[in-house]
Coordinates of C-alpha atoms in Angstrom, one line a residue:
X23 CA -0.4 -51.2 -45.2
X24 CA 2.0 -50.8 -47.9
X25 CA 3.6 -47.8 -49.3
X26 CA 1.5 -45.8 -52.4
X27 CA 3.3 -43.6 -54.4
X28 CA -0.2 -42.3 -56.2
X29 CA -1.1 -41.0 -52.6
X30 CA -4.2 -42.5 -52.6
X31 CA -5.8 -44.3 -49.8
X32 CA -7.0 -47.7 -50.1
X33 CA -10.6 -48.7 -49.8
X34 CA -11.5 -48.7 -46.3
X35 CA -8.8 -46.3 -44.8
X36 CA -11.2 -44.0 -44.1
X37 CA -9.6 -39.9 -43.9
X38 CA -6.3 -39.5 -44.9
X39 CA -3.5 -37.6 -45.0
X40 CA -2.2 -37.5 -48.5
X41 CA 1.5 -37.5 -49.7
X42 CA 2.5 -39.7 -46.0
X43 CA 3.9 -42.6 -48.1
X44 CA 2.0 -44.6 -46.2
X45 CA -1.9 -43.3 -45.2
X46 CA -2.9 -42.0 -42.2
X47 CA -6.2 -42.0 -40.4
X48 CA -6.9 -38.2 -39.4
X49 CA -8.9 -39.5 -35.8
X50 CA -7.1 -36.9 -33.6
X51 CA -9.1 -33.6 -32.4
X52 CA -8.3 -30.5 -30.5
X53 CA -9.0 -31.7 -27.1
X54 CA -6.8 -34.8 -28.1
X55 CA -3.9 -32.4 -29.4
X56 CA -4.2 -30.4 -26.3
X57 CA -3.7 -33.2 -23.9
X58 CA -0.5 -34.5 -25.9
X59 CA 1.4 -31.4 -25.8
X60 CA 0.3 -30.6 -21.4
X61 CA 0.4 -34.4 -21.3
X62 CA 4.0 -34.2 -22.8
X63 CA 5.2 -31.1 -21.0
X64 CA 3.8 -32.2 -17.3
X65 CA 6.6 -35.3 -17.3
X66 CA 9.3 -35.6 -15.0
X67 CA 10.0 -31.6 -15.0
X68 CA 7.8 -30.6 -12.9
X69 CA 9.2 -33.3 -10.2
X70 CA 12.4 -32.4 -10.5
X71 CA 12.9 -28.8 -12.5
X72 CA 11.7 -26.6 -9.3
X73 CA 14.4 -27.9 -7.3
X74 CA 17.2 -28.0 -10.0
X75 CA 16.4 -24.5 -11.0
X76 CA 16.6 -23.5 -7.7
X77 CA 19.6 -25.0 -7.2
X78 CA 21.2 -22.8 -10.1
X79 CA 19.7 -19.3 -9.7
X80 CA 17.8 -19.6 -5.8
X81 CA 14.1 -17.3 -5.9
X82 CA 15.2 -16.3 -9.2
X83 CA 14.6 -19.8 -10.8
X84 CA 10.9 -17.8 -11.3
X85 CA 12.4 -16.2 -13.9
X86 CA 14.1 -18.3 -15.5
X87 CA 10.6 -20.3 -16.2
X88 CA 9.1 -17.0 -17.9
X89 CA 12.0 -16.5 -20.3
X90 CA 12.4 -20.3 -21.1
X91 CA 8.6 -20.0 -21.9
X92 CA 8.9 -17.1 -23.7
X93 CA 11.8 -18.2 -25.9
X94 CA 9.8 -21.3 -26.8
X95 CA 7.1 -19.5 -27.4
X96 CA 9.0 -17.4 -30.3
X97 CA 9.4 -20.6 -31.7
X98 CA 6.0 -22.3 -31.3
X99 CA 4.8 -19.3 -33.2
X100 CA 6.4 -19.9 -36.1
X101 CA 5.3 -23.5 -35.9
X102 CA 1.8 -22.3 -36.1
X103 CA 2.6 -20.8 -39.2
X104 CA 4.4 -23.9 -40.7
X105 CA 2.2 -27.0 -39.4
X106 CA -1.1 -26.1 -40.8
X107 CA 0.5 -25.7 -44.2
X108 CA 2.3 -29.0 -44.1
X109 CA 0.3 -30.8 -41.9
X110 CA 2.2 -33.9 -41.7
X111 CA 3.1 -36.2 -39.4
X112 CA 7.0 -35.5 -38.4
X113 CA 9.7 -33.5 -36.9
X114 CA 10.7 -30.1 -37.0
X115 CA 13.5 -30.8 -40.0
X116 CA 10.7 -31.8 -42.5
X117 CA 9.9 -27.9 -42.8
X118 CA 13.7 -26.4 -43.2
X119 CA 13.9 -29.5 -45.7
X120 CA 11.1 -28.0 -48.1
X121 CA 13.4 -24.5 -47.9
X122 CA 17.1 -25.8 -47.6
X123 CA 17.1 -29.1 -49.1
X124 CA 18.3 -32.2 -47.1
X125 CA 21.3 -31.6 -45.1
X126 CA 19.2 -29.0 -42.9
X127 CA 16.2 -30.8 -42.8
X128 CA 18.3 -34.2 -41.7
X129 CA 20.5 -32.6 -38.7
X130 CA 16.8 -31.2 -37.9
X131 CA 15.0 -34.0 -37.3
X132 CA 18.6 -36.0 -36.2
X133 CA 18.3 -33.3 -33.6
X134 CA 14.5 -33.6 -32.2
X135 CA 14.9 -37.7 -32.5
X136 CA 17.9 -37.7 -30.3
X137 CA 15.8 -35.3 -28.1
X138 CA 12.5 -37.5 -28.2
X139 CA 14.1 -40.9 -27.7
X140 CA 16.7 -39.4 -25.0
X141 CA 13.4 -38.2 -23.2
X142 CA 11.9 -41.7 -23.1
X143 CA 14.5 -43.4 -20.5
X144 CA 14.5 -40.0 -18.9
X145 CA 10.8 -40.1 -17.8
X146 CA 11.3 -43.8 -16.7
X147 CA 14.3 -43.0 -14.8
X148 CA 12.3 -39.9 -12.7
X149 CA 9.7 -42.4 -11.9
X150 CA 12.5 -45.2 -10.7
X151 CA 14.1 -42.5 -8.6
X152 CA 11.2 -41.2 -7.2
X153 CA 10.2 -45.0 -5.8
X154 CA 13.7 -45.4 -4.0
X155 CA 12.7 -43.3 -1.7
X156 CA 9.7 -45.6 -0.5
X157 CA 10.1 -46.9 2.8
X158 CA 11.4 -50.5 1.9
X159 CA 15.0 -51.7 1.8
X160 CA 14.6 -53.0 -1.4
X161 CA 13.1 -49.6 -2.5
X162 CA 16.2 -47.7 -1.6
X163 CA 18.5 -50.0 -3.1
X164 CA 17.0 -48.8 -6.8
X165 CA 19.1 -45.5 -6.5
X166 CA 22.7 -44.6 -5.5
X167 CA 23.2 -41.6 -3.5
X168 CA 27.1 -41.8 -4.3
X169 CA 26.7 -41.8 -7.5
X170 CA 23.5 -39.9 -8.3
X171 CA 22.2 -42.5 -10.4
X172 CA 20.1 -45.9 -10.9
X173 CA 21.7 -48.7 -9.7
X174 CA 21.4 -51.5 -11.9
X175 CA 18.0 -53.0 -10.3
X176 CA 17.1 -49.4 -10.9
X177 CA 17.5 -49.4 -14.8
X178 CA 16.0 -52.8 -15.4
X179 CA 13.2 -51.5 -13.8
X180 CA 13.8 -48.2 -15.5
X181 CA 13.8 -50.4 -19.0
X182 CA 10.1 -52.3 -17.8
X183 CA 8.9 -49.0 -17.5
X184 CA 10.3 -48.3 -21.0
X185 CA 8.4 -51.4 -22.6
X186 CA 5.2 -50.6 -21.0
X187 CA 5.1 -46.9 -22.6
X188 CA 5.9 -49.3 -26.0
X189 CA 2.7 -51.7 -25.3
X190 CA 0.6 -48.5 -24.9
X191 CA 1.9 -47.1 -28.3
X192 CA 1.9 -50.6 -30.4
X193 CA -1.5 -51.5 -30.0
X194 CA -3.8 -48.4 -31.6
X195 CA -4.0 -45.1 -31.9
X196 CA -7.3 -45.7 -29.9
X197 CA -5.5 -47.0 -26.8
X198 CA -2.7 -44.6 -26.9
X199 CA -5.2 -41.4 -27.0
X200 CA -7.4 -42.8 -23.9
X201 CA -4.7 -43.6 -22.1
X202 CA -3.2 -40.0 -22.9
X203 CA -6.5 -38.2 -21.9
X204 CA -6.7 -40.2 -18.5
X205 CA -3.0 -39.5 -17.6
X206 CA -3.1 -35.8 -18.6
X207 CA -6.2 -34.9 -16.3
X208 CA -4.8 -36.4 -13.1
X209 CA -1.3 -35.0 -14.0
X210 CA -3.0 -31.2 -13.9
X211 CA -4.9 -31.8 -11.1
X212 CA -1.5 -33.3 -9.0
X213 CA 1.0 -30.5 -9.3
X214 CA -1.5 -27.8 -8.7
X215 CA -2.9 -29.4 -5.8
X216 CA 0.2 -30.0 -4.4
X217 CA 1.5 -26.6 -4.8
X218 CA -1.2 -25.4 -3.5
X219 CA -0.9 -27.3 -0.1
X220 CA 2.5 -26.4 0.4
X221 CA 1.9 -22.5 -0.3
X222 CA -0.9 -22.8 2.4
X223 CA 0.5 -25.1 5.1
X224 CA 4.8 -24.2 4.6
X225 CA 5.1 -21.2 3.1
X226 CA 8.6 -19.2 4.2
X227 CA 8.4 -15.7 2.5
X228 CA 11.7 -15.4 3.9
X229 CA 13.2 -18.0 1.7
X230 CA 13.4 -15.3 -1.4
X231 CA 15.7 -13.3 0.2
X232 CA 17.7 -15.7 2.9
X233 CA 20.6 -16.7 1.4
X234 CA 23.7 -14.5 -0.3
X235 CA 23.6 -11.0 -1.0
X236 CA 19.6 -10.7 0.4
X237 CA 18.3 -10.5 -3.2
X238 CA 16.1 -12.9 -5.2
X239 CA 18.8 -13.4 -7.5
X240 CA 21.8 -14.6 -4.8
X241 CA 24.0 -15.8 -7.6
X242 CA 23.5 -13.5 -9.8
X243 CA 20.8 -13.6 -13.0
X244 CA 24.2 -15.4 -15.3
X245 CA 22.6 -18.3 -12.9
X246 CA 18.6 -18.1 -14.0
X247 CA 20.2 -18.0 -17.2
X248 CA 21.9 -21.2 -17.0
X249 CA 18.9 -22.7 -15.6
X250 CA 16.9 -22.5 -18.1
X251 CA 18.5 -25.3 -19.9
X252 CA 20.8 -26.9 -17.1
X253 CA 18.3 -27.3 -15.2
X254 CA 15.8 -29.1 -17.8
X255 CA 13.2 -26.4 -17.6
X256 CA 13.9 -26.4 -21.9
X257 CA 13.0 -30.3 -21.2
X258 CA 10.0 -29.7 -19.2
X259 CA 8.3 -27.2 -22.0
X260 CA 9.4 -29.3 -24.8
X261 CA 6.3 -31.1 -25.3
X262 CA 4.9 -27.8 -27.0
X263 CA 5.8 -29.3 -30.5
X264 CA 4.3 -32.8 -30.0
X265 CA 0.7 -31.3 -31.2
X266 CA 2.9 -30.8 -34.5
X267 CA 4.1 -34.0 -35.1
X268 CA 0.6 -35.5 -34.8
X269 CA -0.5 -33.4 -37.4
X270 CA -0.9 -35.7 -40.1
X271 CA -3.5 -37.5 -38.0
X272 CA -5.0 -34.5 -36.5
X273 CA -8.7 -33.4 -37.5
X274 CA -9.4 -29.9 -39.1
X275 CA -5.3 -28.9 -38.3
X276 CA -5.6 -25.5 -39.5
X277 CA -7.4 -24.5 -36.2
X278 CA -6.6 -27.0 -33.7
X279 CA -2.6 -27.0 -33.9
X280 CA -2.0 -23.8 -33.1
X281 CA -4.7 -23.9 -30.2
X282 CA -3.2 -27.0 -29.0
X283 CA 0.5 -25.8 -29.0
X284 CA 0.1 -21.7 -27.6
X285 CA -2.7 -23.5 -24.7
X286 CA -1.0 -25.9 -23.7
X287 CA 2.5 -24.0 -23.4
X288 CA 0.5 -21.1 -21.3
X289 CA -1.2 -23.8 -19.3
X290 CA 1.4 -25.1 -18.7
X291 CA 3.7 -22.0 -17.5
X292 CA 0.8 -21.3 -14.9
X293 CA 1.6 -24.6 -13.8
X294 CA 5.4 -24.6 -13.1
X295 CA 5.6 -21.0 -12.2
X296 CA 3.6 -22.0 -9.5
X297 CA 5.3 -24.7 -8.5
X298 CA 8.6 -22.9 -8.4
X299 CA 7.0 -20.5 -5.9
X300 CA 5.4 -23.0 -3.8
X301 CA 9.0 -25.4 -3.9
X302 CA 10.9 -22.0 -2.8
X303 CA 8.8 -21.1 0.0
X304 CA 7.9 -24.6 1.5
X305 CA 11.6 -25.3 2.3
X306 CA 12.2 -25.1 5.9
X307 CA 14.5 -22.4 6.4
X308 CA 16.9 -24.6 8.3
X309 CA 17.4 -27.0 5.6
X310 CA 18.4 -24.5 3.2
X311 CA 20.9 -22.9 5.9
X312 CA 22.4 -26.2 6.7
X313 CA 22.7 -27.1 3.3
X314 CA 24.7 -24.1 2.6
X315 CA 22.6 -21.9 0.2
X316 CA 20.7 -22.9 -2.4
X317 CA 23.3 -24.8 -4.5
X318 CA 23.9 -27.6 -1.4
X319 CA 20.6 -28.9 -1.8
X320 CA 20.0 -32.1 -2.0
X321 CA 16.5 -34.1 -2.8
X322 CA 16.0 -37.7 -3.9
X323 CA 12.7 -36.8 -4.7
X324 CA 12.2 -33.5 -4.2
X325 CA 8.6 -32.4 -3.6
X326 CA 7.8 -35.6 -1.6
X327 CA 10.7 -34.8 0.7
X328 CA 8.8 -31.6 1.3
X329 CA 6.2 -32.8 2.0
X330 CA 7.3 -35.5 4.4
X331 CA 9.4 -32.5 6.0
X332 CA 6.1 -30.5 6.8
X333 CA 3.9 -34.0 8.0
X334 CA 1.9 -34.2 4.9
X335 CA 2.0 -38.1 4.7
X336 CA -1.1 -38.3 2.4
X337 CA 0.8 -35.8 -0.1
X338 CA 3.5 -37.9 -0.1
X339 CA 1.9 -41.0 -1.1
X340 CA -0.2 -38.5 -3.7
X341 CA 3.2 -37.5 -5.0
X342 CA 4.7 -41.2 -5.2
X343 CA 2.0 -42.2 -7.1
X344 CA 2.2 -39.4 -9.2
X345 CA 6.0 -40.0 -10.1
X346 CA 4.5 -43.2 -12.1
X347 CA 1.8 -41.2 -13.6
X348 CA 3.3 -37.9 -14.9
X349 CA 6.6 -39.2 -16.1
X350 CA 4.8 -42.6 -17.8
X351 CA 2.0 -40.5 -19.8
X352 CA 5.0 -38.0 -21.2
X353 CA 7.2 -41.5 -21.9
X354 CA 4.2 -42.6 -24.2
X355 CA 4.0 -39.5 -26.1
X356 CA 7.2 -39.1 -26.6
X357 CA 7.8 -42.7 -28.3
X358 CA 5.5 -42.5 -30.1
X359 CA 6.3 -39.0 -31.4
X360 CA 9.7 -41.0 -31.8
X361 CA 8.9 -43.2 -33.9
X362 CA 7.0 -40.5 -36.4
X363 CA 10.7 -39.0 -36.3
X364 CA 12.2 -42.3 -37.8
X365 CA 9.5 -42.4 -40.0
X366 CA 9.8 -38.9 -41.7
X367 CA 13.7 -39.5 -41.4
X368 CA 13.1 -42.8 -43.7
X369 CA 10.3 -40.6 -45.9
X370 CA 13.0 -38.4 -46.8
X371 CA 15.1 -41.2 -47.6
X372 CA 17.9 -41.1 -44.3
X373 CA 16.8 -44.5 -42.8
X374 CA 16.4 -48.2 -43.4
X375 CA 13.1 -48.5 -46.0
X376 CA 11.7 -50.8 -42.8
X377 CA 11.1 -47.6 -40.7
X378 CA 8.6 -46.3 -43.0
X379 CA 6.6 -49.6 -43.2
X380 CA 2.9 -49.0 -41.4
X381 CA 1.1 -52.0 -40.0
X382 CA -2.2 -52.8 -41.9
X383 CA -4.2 -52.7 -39.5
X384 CA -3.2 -50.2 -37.2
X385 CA -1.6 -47.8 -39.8
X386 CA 0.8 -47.3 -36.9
X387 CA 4.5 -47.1 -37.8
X388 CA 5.5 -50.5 -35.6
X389 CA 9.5 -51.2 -37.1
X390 CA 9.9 -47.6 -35.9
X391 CA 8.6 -48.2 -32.7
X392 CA 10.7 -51.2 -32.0
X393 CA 13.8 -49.3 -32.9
X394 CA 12.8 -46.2 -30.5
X395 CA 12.5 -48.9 -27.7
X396 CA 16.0 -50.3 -28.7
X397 CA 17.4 -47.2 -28.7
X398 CA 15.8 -45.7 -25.4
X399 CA 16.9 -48.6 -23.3
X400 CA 20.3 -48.3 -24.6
X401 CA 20.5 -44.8 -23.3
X402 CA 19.0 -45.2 -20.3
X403 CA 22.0 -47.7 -19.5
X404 CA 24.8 -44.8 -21.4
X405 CA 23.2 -42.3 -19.1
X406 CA 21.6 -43.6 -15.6
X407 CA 20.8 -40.1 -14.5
X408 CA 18.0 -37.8 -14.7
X409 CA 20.0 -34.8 -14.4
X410 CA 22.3 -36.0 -17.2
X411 CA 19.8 -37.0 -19.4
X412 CA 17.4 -33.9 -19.0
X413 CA 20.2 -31.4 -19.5
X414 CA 21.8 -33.2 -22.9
X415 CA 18.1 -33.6 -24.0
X416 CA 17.3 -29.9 -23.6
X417 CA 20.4 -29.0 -25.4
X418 CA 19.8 -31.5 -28.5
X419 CA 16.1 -29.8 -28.3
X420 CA 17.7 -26.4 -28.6
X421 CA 19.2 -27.2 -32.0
X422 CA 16.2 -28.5 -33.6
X423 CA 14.0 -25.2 -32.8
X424 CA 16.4 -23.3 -35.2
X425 CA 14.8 -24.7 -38.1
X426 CA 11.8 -23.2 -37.3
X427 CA 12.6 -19.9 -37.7
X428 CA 14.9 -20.3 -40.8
X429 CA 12.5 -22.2 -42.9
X430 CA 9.4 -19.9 -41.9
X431 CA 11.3 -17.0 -43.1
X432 CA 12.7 -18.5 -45.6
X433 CA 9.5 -19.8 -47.1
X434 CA 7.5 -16.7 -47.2
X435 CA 10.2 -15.9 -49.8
X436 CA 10.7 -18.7 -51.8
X437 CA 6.6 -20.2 -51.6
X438 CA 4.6 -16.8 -51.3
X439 CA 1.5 -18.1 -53.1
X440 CA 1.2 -21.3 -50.7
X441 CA -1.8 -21.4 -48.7
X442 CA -1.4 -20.9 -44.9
X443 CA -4.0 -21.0 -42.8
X444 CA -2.6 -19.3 -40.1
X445 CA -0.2 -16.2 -41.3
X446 CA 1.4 -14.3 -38.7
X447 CA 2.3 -10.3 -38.7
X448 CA 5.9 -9.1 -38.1
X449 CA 7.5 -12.2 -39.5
X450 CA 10.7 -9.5 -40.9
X451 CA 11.2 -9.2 -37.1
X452 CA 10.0 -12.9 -35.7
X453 CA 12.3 -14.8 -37.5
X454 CA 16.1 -13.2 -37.0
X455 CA 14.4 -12.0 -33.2
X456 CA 14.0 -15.9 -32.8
X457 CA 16.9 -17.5 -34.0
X458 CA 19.3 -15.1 -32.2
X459 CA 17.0 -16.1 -28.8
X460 CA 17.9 -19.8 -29.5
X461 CA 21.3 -19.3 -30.0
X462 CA 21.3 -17.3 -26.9
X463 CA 19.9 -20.6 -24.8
X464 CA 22.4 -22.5 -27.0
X465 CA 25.0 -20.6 -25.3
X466 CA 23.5 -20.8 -21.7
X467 CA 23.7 -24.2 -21.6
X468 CA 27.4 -23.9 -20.7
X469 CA 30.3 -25.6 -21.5
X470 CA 31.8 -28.5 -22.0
X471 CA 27.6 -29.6 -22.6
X472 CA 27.6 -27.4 -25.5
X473 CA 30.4 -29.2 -27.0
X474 CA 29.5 -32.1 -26.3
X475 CA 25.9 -32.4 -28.1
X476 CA 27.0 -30.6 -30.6
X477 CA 29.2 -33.1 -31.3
X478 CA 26.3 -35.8 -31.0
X479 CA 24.5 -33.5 -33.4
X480 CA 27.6 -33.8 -36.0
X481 CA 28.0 -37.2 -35.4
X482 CA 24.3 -37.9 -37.2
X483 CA 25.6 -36.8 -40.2
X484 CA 27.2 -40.1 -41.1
X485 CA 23.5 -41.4 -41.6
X486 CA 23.2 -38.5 -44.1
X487 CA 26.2 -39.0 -46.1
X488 CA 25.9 -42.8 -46.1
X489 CA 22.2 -42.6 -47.5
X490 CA 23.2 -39.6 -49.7
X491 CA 26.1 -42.2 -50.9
X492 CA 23.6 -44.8 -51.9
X493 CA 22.2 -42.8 -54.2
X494 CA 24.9 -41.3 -55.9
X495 CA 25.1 -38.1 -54.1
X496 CA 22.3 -36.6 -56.3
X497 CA 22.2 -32.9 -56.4
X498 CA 25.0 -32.9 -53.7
X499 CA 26.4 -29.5 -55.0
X500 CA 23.2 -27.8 -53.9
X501 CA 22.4 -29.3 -51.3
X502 CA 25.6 -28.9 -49.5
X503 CA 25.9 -24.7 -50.8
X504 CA 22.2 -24.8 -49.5
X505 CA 23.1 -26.8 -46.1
X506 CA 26.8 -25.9 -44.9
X507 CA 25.3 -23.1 -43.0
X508 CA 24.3 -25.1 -40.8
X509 CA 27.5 -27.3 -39.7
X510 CA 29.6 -24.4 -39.8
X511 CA 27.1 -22.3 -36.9
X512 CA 27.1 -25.4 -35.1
X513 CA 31.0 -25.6 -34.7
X514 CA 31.5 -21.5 -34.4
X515 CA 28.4 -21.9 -31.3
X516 CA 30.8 -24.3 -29.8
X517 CA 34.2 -22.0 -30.2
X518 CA 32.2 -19.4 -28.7
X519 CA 31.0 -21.5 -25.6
X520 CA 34.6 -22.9 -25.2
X521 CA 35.9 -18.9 -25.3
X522 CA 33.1 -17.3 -23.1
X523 CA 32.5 -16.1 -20.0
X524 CA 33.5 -18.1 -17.0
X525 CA 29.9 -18.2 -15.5
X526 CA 28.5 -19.8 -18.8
X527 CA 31.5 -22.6 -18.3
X528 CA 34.2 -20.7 -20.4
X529 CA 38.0 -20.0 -20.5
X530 CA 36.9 -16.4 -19.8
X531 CA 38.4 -14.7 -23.0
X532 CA 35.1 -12.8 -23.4
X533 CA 33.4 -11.3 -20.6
X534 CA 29.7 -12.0 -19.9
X535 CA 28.3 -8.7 -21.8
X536 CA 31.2 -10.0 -24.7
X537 CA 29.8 -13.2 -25.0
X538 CA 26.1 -12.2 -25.4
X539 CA 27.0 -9.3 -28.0
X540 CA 29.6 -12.1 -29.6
X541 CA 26.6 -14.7 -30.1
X542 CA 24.1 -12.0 -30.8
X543 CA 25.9 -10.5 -33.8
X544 CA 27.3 -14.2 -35.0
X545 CA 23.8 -15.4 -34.7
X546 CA 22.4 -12.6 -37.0
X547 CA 25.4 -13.5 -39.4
X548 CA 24.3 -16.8 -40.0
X549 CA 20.9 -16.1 -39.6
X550 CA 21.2 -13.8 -43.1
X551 CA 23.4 -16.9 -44.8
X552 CA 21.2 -19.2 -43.7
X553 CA 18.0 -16.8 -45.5
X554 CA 20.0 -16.5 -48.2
X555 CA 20.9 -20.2 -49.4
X556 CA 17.5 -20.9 -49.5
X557 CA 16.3 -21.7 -52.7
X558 CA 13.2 -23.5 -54.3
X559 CA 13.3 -27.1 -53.6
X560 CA 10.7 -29.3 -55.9
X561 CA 8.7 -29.8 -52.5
X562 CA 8.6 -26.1 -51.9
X563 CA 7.5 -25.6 -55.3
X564 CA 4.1 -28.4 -54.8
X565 CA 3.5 -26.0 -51.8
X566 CA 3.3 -22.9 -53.7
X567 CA 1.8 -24.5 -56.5
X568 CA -1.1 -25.5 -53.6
X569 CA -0.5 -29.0 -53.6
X570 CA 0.9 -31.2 -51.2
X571 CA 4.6 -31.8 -50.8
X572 CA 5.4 -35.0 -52.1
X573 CA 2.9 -35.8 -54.5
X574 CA 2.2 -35.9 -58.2

């Protein structure tokens, strides 16, 4: 279909989103949503999160679960606010761009596409490790235990994998959502299942106090904090937004987006909660002594090996197959959630014109798609690794969820007569309570990783100033008082991580309790600049005017 500037949808199109630059068929309903976001968030993290988070913070890896929930949840909240009153099909920047202009919005949705495309490989790559543990020679020779990563059979199987989550997405929106509801109902029933068979056939209740100083927390809680992003257990609840970025396509959105994104992030905490307590208590006690605590473990394929450890043959095979399943129905999603990226990227006019181009038939967004392909097999061959991938990822995810609260805040102010169907109380104390949280996983994430995607983050910005460039640097004075927030946190975050406490990877110039009062306070600071340089875009006008951003 070509692009229509009037908004209207040709004859035929059936319901439509208006104002997409391109019409959308609105086919998707709650029980759809729902299984995208627990489709997305049951990936590769719940094969691999338990045993990483344990690895960081021992029994208290529980923990670090509830708070990474809870922090996401701060956020989703806000997003239940937003998405109903854009309901668009996007990323998380296409809101801060309707209160700060384009600079935010870009490094926004830069942020959650290097996220979403990063995740793709990284779903293929858990499934690839998870096979070389099979019991053929030729299985085994798919990943390196020197080098704790694929070999190269490993990624061009890896990159198959990554085409066949592209063939599911290309085709329709009707083959993509059946193959999302199949996945998503075996990929509940696995891990609980599992968990539950290891709780009743291996459980150690010794475990959660055997190692270090006899508490749950045997390396202290600085290590449950890391976890929560080291660890990828940010990566494993990501998927909470994907209901958002279908919401262009989603029926009745008011209601069904915020049921989709709160259920399927509290289902989904259930889910690895219990999981963390069955992987802590199903280890044989002396594996984790000969491994030398918690830290020296080492799994392949974690909850298989557990299962193989305790005789559970069939559970194992249950759990291979599952390594295809889980991680391929969060690998689909997340292309194709991708691609909706690029295209909102090229709506806002930050991408080739050939990104925003929708096939005819299909209405899908298929130049997009190729290029979230191209791009995913190219990192999958930067970074081989599961663990490498799933911590960057969680960090570039981190960065995108402080639009949220800025632009929710911000837009009460600025667009007070716009219609939102879901308005939450308290949103004086949501907003700054949210943002510092962020910040605060921003800075667990330890350094040098801090550094180092912020400066992926930065990096992006040559897209913006190129496209800014080409046409004439329109409004550039605004946009850049409006924006330079937003760079200038970024950079300050990383000074701070570079300065702070040792345990957070720091030269130790602040203690521990410095370095959370130090971001706390800096947080708040930019939190009130950032409120403040707000100011009423023409978009944010259309939405307190009632009408739909982009149009007329």
């Amino acid at each position: 279909m070509t692009r229509n500037d009037s908004g209207a949808a040709p004859a035929g199109a059936g319901t439509t989103s208006p104002g997409e630059g391109g019409q959308q068929r609105r086919t998707i309903g709650l029980v759809s949503l729902l299984m995208t976001g627990v489709g997305t968030i049951i990936g590769s993290g719940w094969l691999f999160g338990a045993a990483h988070a344990a690895g960081y913070a021992g029994p208290a890896a529980i923990f670090s679960w509830i708070i990474g929930a809870f922090i996401i949840a701060l956020t989703a909240l806000t997003l239940c606010e937003l998405g109903p009153m854009m309901p668009r099909t996007g990323g998380m920047g296409r809101f801060a761009k309707l209160s700060h202009g384009s600079l935010v919005g870009f490094i926004g949705d830069w942020a959650g596409f290097v996220g979403f495309t990063s995740t793709v490989p990284s779903e293929a790559s858990a499934s690839v490790q998870y096979m070389s543990n099979w019991d053929y020679p030729w299985a085994h020779e798919l990943f390196s235990s020197q080098t704790q990563s694929l070999s190269h059979t490993g990624l061009l199987v890896a990159s198959l994998l990554c085409v066949v989550y592209f063939m599911l997405c290309y085709w329709s929106m009707q083959v993509f959502l059946r193959a999302v509801k199949a996945v998503t109902i075996f990929k509940i029933f696995v891990p609980l299942f599992s968990a539950g068979t290891l709780i009743y056939l291996g459980f150690n209740a010794s475990n959660f106090s055997a190692v270090g100083n006899g508490s749950i927390a045997p390396y202290g809680w600085s290590g449950a904090l890391t976890a929560v992003t080291g660890a990828g257990i940010v990566y494993a609840f990501n998927g909470f937004q994907t209901p958002i970025s279908f919401a262009g396509e989603a029926k009745n959105p008011n209601r069904t987006i915020p049921i989709a994104v709160l259920g399927s992030l509290a289902l989904c905490l259930v889910i690895y909660v219990v999981l963390q307590v069955a992987f802590i208590g199903a280890l044989p006690p002396s594996q984790l002594a000969a491994g030398g605590g918690w830290s020296g473990l080492d799994f392949r394929s974690p909850f298989a090996d557990l299962a193989i450890s305790l005789n559970l043959s069939l559970l194992a095979m249950l759990l291979y197959l599952d390594a295809f399943v889980s991680p391929s129905g969060s690998g689909v999603i997340y292309l194709a959630s991708a691609s909706r990226m690029l295209w909102g990227m090229e709506r806002d006019g930050h991408m080739p014109k050939s990104m925003g181009r929708l096939h005819k038939h299909t209405l899908l967004p298929r130049p997009a798609m190729w290029a979230v392909l191209a791009a995913s097999i190219a990192c999958l061959w930067v970074f081989p690794s599961w663990d490498e991938l799933a911590a960057v990822i969680s960090v570039g995810y981190v960065i995108g969820y402080l639009c949220a609260p800025v632009a929710f805040i911000s837009l009460r102010r600025l667009a007070p007569s716009a219609v939102r169907p879901v308005r939450l109380p308290f949103a004086g104390v949501l907003a700054p309570v949210t943002f510092v949280a962020v910040s605060l996983l921003l800075y667990w994430s330890s350094w040098p990783l801090t550094g180092e995607v912020i400066f992926i983050i930065v990096a992006g910005l040559g897209f913006w100033i190129y496209y800014e460039a080409k046409t004439g640097f329109h409004d550039i004075g605004r946009q850049l008082k409006a924006g330079a927030w937003f760079p200038a946190y970024l950079v300050t975050m990383a000074a701070i991580s570079y300065v702070g406490s040792p345990r957070f990877g720091g030269l130790g110039l602040l203690s521990e309790m410095g370095s959370f009062v130090a971001v706390t306070v800096v947080s708040l600071g930019f939190y009130v600049w950032s409120y403040r340089s707000a100011w009423l875009t023409p978009e944010a006008a259309q939405l307190d005017a009632g009408a739909e951003p982009g149009t007329g």
